[in-house]
PDB file of N, CA and C in Angstrom:
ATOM      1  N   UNK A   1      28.796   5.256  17.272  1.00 52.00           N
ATOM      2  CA  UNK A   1      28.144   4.538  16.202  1.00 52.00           C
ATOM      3  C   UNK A   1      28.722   5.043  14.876  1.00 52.00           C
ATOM      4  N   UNK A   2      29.256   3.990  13.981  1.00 59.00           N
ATOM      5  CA  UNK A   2      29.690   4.824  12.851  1.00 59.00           C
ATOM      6  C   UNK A   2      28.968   4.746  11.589  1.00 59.00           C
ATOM      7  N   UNK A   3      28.903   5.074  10.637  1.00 54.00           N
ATOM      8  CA  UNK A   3      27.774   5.617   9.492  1.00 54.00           C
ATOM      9  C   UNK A   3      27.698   4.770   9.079  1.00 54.00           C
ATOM     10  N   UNK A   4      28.382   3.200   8.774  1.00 62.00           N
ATOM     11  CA  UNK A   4      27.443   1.840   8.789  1.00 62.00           C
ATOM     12  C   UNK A   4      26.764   1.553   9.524  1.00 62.00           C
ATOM     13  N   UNK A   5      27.053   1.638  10.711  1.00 69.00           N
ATOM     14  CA  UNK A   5      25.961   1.090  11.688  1.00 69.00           C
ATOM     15  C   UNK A   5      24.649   1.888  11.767  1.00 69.00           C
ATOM     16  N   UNK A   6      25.214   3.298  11.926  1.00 72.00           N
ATOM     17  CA  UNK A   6      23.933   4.284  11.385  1.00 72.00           C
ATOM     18  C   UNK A   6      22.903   3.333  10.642  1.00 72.00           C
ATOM     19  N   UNK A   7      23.546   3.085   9.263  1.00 78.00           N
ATOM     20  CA  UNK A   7      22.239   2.780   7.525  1.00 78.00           C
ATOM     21  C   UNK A   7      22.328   1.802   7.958  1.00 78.00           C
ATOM     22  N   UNK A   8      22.650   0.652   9.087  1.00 85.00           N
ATOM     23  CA  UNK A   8      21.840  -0.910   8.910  1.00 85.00           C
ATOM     24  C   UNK A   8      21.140  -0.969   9.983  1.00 85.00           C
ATOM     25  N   UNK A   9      21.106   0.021  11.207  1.00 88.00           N
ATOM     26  CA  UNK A   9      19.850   0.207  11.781  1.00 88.00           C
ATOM     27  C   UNK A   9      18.459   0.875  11.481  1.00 88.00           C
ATOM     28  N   UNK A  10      19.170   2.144  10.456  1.00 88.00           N
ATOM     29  CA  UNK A  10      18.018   2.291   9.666  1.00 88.00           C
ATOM     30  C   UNK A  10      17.160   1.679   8.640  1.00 88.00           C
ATOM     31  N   UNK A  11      18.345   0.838   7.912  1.00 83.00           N
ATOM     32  CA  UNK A  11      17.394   0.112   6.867  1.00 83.00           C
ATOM     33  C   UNK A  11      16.374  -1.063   7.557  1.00 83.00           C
ATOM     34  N   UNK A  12      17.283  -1.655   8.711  1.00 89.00           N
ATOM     35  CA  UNK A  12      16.133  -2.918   9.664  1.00 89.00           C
ATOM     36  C   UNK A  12      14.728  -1.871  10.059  1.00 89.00           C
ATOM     37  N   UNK A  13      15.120  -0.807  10.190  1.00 90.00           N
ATOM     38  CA  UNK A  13      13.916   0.058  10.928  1.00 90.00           C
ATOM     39  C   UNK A  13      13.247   0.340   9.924  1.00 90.00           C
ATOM     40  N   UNK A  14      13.360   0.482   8.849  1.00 86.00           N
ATOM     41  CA  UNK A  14      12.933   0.903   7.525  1.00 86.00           C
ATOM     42  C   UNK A  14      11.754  -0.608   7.302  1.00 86.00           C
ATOM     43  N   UNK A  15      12.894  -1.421   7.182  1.00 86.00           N
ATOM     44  CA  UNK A  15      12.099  -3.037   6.845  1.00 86.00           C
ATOM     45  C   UNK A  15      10.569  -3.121   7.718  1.00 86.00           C
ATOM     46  N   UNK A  16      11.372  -3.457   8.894  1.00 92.00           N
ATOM     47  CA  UNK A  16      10.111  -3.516   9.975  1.00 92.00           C
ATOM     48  C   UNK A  16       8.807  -2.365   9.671  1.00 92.00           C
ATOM     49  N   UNK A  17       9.321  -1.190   9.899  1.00 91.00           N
ATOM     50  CA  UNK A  17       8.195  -0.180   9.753  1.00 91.00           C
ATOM     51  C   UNK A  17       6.970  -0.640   7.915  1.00 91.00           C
ATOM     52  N   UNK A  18       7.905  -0.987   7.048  1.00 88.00           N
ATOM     53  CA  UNK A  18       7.163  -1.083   5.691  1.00 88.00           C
ATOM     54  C   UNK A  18       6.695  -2.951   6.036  1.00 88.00           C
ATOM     55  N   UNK A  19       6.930  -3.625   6.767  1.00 92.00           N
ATOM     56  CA  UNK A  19       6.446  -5.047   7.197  1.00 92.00           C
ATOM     57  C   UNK A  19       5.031  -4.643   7.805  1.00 92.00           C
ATOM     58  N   UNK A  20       5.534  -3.723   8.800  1.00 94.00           N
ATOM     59  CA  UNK A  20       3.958  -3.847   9.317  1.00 94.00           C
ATOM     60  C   UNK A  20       2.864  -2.557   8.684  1.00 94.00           C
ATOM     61  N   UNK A  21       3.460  -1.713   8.053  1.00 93.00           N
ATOM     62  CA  UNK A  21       2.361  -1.096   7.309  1.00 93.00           C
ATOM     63  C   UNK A  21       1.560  -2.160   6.220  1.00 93.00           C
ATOM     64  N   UNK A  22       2.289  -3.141   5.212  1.00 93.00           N
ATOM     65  CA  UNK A  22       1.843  -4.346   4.578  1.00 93.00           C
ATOM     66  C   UNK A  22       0.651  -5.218   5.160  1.00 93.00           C
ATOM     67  N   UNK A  23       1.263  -5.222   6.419  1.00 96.00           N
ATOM     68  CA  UNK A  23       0.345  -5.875   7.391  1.00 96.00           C
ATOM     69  C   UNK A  23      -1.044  -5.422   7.991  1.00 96.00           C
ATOM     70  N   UNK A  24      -1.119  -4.048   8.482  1.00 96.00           N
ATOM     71  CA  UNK A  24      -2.030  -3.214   8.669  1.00 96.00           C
ATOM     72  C   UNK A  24      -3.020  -3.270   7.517  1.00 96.00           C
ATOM     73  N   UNK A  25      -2.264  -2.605   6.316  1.00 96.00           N
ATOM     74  CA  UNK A  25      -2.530  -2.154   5.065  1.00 96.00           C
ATOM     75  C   UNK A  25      -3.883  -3.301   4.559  1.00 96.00           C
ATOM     76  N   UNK A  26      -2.713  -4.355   4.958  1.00 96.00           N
ATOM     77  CA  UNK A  26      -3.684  -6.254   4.185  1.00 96.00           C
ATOM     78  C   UNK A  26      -5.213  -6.088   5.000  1.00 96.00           C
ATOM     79  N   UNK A  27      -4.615  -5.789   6.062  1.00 98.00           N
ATOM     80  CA  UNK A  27      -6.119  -6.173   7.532  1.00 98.00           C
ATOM     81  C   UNK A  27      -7.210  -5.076   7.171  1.00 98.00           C
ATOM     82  N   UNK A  28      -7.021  -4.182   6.873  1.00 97.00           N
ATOM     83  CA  UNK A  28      -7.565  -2.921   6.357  1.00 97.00           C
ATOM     84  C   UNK A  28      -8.470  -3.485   4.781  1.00 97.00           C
ATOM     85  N   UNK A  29      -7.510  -3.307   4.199  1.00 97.00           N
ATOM     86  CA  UNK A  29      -8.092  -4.302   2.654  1.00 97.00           C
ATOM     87  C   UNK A  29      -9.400  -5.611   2.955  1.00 97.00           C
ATOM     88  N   UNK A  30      -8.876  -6.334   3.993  1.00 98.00           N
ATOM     89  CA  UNK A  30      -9.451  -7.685   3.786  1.00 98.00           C
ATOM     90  C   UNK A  30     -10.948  -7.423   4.439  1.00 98.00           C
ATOM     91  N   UNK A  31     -10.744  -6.234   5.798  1.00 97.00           N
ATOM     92  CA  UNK A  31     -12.224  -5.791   6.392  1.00 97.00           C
ATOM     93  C   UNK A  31     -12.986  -5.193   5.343  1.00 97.00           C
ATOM     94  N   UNK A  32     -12.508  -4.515   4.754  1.00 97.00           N
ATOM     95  CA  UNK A  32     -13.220  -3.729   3.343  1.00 97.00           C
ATOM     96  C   UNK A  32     -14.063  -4.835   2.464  1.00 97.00           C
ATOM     97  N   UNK A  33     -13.019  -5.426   1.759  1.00 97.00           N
ATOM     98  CA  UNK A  33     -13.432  -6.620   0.826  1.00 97.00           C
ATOM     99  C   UNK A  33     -14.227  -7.500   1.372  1.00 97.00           C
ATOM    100  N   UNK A  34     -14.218  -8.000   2.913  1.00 98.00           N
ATOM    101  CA  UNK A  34     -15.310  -8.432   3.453  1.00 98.00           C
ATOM    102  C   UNK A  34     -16.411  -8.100   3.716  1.00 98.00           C
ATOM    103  N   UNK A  35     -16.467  -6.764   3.651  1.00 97.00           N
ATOM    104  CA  UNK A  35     -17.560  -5.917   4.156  1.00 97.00           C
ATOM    105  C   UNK A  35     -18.783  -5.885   2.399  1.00 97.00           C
ATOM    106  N   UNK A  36     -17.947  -5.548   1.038  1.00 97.00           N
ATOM    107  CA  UNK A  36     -18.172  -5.873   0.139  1.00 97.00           C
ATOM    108  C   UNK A  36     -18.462  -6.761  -0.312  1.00 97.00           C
ATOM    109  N   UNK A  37     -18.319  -8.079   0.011  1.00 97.00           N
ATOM    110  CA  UNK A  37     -18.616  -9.507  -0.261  1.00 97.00           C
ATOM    111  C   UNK A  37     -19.760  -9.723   0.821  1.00 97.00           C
ATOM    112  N   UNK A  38     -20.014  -9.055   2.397  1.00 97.00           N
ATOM    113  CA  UNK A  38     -21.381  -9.399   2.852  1.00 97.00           C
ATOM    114  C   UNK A  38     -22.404  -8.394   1.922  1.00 97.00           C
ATOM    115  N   UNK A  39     -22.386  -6.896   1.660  1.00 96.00           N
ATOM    116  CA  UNK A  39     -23.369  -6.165   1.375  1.00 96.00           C
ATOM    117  C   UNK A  39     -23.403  -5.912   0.094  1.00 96.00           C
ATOM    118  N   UNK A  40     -22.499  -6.476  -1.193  1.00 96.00           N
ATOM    119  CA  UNK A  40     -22.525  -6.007  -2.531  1.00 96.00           C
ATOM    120  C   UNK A  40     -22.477  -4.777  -2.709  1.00 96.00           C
ATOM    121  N   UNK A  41     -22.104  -3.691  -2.120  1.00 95.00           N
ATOM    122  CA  UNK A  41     -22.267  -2.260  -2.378  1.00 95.00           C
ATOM    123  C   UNK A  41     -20.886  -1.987  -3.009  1.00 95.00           C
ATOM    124  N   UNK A  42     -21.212  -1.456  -4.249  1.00 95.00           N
ATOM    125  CA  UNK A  42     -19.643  -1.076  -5.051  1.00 95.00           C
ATOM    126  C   UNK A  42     -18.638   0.055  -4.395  1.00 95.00           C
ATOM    127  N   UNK A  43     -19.372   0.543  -3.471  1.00 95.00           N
ATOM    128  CA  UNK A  43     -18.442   1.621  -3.243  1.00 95.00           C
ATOM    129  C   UNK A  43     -17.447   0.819  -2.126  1.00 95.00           C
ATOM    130  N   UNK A  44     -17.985  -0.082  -1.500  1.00 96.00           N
ATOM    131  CA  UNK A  44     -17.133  -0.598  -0.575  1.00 96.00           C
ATOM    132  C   UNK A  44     -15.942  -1.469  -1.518  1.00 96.00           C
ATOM    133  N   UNK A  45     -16.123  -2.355  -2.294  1.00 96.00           N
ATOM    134  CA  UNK A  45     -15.465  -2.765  -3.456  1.00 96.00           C
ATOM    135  C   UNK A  45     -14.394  -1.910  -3.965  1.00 96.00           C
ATOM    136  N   UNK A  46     -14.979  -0.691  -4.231  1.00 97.00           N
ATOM    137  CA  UNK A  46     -14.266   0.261  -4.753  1.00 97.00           C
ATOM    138  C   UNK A  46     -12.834   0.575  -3.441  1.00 97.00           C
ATOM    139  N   UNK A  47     -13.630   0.666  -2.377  1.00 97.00           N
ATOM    140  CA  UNK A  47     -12.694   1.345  -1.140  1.00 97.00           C
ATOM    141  C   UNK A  47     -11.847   0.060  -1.023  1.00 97.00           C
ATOM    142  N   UNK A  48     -12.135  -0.836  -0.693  1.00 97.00           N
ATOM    143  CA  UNK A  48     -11.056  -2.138  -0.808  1.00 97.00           C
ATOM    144  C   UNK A  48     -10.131  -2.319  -1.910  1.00 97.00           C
ATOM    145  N   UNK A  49     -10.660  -2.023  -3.497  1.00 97.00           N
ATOM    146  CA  UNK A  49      -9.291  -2.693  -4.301  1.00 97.00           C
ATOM    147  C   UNK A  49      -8.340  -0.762  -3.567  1.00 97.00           C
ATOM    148  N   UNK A  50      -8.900  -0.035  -3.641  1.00 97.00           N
ATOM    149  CA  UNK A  50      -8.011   1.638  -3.474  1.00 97.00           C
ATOM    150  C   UNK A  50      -6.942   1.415  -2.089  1.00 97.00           C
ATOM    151  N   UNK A  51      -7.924   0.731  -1.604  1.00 97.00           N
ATOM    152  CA  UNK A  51      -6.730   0.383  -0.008  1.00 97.00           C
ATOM    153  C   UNK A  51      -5.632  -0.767  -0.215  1.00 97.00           C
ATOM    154  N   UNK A  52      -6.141  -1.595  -1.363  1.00 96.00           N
ATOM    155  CA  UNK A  52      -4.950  -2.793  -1.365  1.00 96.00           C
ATOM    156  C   UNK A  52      -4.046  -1.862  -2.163  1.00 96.00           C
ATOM    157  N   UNK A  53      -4.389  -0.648  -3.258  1.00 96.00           N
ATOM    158  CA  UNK A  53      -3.250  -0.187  -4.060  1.00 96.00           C
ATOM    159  C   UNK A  53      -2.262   0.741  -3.365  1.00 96.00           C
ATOM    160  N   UNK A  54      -3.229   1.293  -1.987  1.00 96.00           N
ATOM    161  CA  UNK A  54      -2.315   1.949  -1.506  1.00 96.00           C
ATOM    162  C   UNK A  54      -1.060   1.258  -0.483  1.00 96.00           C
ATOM    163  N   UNK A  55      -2.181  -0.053  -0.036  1.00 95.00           N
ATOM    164  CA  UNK A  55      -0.929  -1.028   0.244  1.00 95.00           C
ATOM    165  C   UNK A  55       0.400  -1.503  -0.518  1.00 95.00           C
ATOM    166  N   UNK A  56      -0.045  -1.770  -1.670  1.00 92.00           N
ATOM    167  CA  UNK A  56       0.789  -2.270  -2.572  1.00 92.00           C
ATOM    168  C   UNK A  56       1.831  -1.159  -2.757  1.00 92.00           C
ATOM    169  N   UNK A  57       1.464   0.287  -2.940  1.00 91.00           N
ATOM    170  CA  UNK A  57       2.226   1.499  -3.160  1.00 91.00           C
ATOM    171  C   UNK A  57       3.366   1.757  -2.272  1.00 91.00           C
ATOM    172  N   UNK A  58       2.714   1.164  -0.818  1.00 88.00           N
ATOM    173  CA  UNK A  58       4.140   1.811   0.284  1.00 88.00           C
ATOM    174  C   UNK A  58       4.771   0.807   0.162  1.00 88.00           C
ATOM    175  N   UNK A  59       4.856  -0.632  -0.180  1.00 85.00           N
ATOM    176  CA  UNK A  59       5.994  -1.057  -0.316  1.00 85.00           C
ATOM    177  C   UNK A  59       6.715  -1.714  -1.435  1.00 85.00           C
ATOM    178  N   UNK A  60       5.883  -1.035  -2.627  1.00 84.00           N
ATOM    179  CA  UNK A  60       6.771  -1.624  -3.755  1.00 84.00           C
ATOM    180  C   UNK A  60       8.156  -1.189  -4.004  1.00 84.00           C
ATOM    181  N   UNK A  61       8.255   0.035  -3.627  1.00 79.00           N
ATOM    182  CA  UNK A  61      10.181   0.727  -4.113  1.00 79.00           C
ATOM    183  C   UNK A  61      11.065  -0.242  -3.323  1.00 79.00           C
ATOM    184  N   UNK A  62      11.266  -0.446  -2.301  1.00 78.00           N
ATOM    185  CA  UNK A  62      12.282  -1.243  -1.801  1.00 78.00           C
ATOM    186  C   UNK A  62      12.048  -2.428  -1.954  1.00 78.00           C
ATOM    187  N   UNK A  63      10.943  -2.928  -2.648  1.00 82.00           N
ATOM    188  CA  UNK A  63      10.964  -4.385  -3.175  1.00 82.00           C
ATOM    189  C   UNK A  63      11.835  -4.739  -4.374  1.00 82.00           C
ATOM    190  N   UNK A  64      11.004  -3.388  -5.483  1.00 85.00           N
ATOM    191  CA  UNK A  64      11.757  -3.715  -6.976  1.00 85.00           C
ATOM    192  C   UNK A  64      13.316  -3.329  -6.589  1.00 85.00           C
ATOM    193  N   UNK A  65      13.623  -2.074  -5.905  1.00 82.00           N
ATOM    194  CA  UNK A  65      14.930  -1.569  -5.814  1.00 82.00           C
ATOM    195  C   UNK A  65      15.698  -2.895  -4.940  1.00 82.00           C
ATOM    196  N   UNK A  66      15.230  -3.687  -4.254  1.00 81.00           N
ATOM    197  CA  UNK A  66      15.945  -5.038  -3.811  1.00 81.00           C
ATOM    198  C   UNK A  66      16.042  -5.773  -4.252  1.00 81.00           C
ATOM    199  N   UNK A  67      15.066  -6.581  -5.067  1.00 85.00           N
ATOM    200  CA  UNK A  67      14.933  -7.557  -5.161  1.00 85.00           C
ATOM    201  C   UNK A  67      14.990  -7.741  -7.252  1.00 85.00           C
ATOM    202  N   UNK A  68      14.410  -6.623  -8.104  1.00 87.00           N
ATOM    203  CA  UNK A  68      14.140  -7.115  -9.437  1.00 87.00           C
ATOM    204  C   UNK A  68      15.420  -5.928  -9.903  1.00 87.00           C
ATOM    205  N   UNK A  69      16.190  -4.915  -8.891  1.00 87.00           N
ATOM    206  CA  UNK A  69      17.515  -4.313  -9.477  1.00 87.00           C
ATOM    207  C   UNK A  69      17.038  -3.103  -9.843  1.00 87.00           C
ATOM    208  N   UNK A  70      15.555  -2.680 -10.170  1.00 87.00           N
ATOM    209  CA  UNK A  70      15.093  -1.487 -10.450  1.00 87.00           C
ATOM    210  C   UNK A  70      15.800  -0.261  -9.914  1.00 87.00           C
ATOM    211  N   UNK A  71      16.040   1.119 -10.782  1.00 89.00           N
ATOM    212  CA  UNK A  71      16.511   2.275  -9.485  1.00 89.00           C
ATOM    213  C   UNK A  71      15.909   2.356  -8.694  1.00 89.00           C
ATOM    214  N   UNK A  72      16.417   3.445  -7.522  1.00 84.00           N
ATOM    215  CA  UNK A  72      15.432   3.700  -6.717  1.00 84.00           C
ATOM    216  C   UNK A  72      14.570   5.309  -7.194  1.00 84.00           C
ATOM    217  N   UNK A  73      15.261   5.640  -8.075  1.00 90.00           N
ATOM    218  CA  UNK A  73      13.926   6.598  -8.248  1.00 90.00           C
ATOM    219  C   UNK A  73      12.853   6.185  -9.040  1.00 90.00           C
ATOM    220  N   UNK A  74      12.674   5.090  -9.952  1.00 91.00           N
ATOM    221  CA  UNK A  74      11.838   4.456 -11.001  1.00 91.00           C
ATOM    222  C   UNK A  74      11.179   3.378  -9.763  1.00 91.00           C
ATOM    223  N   UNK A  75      11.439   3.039  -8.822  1.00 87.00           N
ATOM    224  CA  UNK A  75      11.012   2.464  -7.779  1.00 87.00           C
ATOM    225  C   UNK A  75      10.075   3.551  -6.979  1.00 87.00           C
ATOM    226  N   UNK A  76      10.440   4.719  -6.670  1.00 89.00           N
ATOM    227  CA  UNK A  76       9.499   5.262  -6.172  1.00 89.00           C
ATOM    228  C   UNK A  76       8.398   6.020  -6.767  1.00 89.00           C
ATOM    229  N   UNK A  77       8.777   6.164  -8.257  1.00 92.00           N
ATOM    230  CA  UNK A  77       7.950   6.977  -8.939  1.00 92.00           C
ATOM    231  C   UNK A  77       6.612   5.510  -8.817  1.00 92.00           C
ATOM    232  N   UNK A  78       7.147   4.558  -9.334  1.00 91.00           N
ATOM    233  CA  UNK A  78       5.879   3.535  -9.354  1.00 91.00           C
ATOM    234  C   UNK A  78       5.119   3.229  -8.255  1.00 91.00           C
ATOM    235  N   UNK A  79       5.685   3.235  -7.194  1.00 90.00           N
ATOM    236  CA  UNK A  79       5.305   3.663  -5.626  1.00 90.00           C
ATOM    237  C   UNK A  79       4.315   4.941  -5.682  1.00 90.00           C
ATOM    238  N   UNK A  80       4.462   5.967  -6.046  1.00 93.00           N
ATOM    239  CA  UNK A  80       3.600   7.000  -5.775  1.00 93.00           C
ATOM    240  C   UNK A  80       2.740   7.065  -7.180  1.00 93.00           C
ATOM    241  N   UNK A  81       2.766   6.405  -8.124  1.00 94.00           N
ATOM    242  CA  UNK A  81       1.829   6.732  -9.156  1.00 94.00           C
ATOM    243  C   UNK A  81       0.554   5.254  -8.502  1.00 94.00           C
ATOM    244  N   UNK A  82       1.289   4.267  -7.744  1.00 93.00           N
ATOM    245  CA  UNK A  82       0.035   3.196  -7.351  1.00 93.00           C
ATOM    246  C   UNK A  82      -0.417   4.308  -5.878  1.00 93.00           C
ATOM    247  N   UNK A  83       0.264   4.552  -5.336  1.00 94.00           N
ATOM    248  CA  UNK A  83      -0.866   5.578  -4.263  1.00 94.00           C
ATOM    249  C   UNK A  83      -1.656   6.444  -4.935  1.00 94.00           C
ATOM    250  N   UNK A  84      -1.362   7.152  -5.488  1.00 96.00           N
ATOM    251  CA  UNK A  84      -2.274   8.605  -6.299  1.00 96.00           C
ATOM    252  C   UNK A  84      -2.898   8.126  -6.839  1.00 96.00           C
ATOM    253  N   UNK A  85      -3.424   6.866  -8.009  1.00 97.00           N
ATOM    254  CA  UNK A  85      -4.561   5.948  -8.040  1.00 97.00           C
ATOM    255  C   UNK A  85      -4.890   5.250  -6.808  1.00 97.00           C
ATOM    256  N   UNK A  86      -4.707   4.518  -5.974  1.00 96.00           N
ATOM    257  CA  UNK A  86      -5.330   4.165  -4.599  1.00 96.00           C
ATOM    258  C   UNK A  86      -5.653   5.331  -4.234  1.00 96.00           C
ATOM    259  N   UNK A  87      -5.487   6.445  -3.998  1.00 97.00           N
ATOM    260  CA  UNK A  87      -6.125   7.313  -3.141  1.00 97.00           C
ATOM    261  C   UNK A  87      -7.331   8.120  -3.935  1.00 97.00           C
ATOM    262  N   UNK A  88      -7.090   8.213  -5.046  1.00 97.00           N
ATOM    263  CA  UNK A  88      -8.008   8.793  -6.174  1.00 97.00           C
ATOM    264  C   UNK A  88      -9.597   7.422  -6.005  1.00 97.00           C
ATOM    265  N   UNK A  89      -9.486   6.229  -5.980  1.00 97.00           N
ATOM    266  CA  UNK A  89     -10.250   4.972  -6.006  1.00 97.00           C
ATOM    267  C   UNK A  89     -11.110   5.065  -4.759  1.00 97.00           C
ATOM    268  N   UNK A  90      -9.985   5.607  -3.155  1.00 97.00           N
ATOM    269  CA  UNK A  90     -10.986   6.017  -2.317  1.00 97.00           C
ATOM    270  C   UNK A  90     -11.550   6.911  -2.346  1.00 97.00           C
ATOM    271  N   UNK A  91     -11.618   8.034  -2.700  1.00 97.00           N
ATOM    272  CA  UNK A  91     -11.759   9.117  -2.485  1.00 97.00           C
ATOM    273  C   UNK A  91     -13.500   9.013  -3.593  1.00 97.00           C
ATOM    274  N   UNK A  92     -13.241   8.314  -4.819  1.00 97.00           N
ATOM    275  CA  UNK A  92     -14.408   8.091  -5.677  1.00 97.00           C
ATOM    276  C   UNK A  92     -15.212   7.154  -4.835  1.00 97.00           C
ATOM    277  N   UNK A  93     -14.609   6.454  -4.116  1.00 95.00           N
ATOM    278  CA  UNK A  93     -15.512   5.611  -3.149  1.00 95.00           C
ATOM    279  C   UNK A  93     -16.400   6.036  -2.399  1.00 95.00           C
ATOM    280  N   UNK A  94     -15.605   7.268  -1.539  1.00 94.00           N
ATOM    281  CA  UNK A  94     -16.219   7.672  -0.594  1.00 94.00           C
ATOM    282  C   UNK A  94     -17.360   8.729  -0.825  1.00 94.00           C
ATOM    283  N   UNK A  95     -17.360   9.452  -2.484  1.00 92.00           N
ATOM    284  CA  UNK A  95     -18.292   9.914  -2.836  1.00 92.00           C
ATOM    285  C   UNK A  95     -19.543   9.623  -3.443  1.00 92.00           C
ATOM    286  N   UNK A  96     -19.056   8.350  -4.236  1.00 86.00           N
ATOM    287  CA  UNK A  96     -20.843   7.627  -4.835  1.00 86.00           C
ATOM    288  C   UNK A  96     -21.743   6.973  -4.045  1.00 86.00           C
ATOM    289  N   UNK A  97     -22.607   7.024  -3.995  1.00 68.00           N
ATOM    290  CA  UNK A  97     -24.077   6.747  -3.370  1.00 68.00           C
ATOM    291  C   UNK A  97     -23.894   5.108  -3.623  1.00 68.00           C
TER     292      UNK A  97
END
């Protein structure tokens, strides 16, 4: 196997793996937000938009870095500054009454 073939099996493996975390990520979000839309309780609200940001977080770098030309380190920094708010959003979730 030579070191192209290497990086275009990794990047398909890369794709796929960040396809279905998106996917997970959405199904995760949408039980939340549903769960919030039957019982009005903000914390669930809260835990749903924190789970869509952390969705949004794992796959924004190889979006902007593909698709809008962004680097890839300004791609991942924006990637991990939307997780560290998503995870900060659950985490306040999971503590208010």
């Amino acid at each position: 196997m030579s070191f192209h073939d290497a990086g275009t099996s990794i990047a398909i493996s890369l794709a796929v793996v960040k396809t279905l975390i998106l996917l997970v990520g959405s199904f995760i979000t949408f039980l939340a937000f549903k769960a919030y839309r039957r019982t009005r309780q903000r914390a669930l609200g809260l835990l749903a938009a924190g789970f869509g940001l952390v969705t949004l977080g794992l796959v924004l770098a190889g979006l902007l870095y593909e698709i809008l030309g962004v680097s890839l380190m300004m791609g991942i920094l924006l990637e991990s500054l939307l997780m560290l708010v998503g995870f900060v959003i659950i985490a306040y979730s999971l503590y208010v009454t």
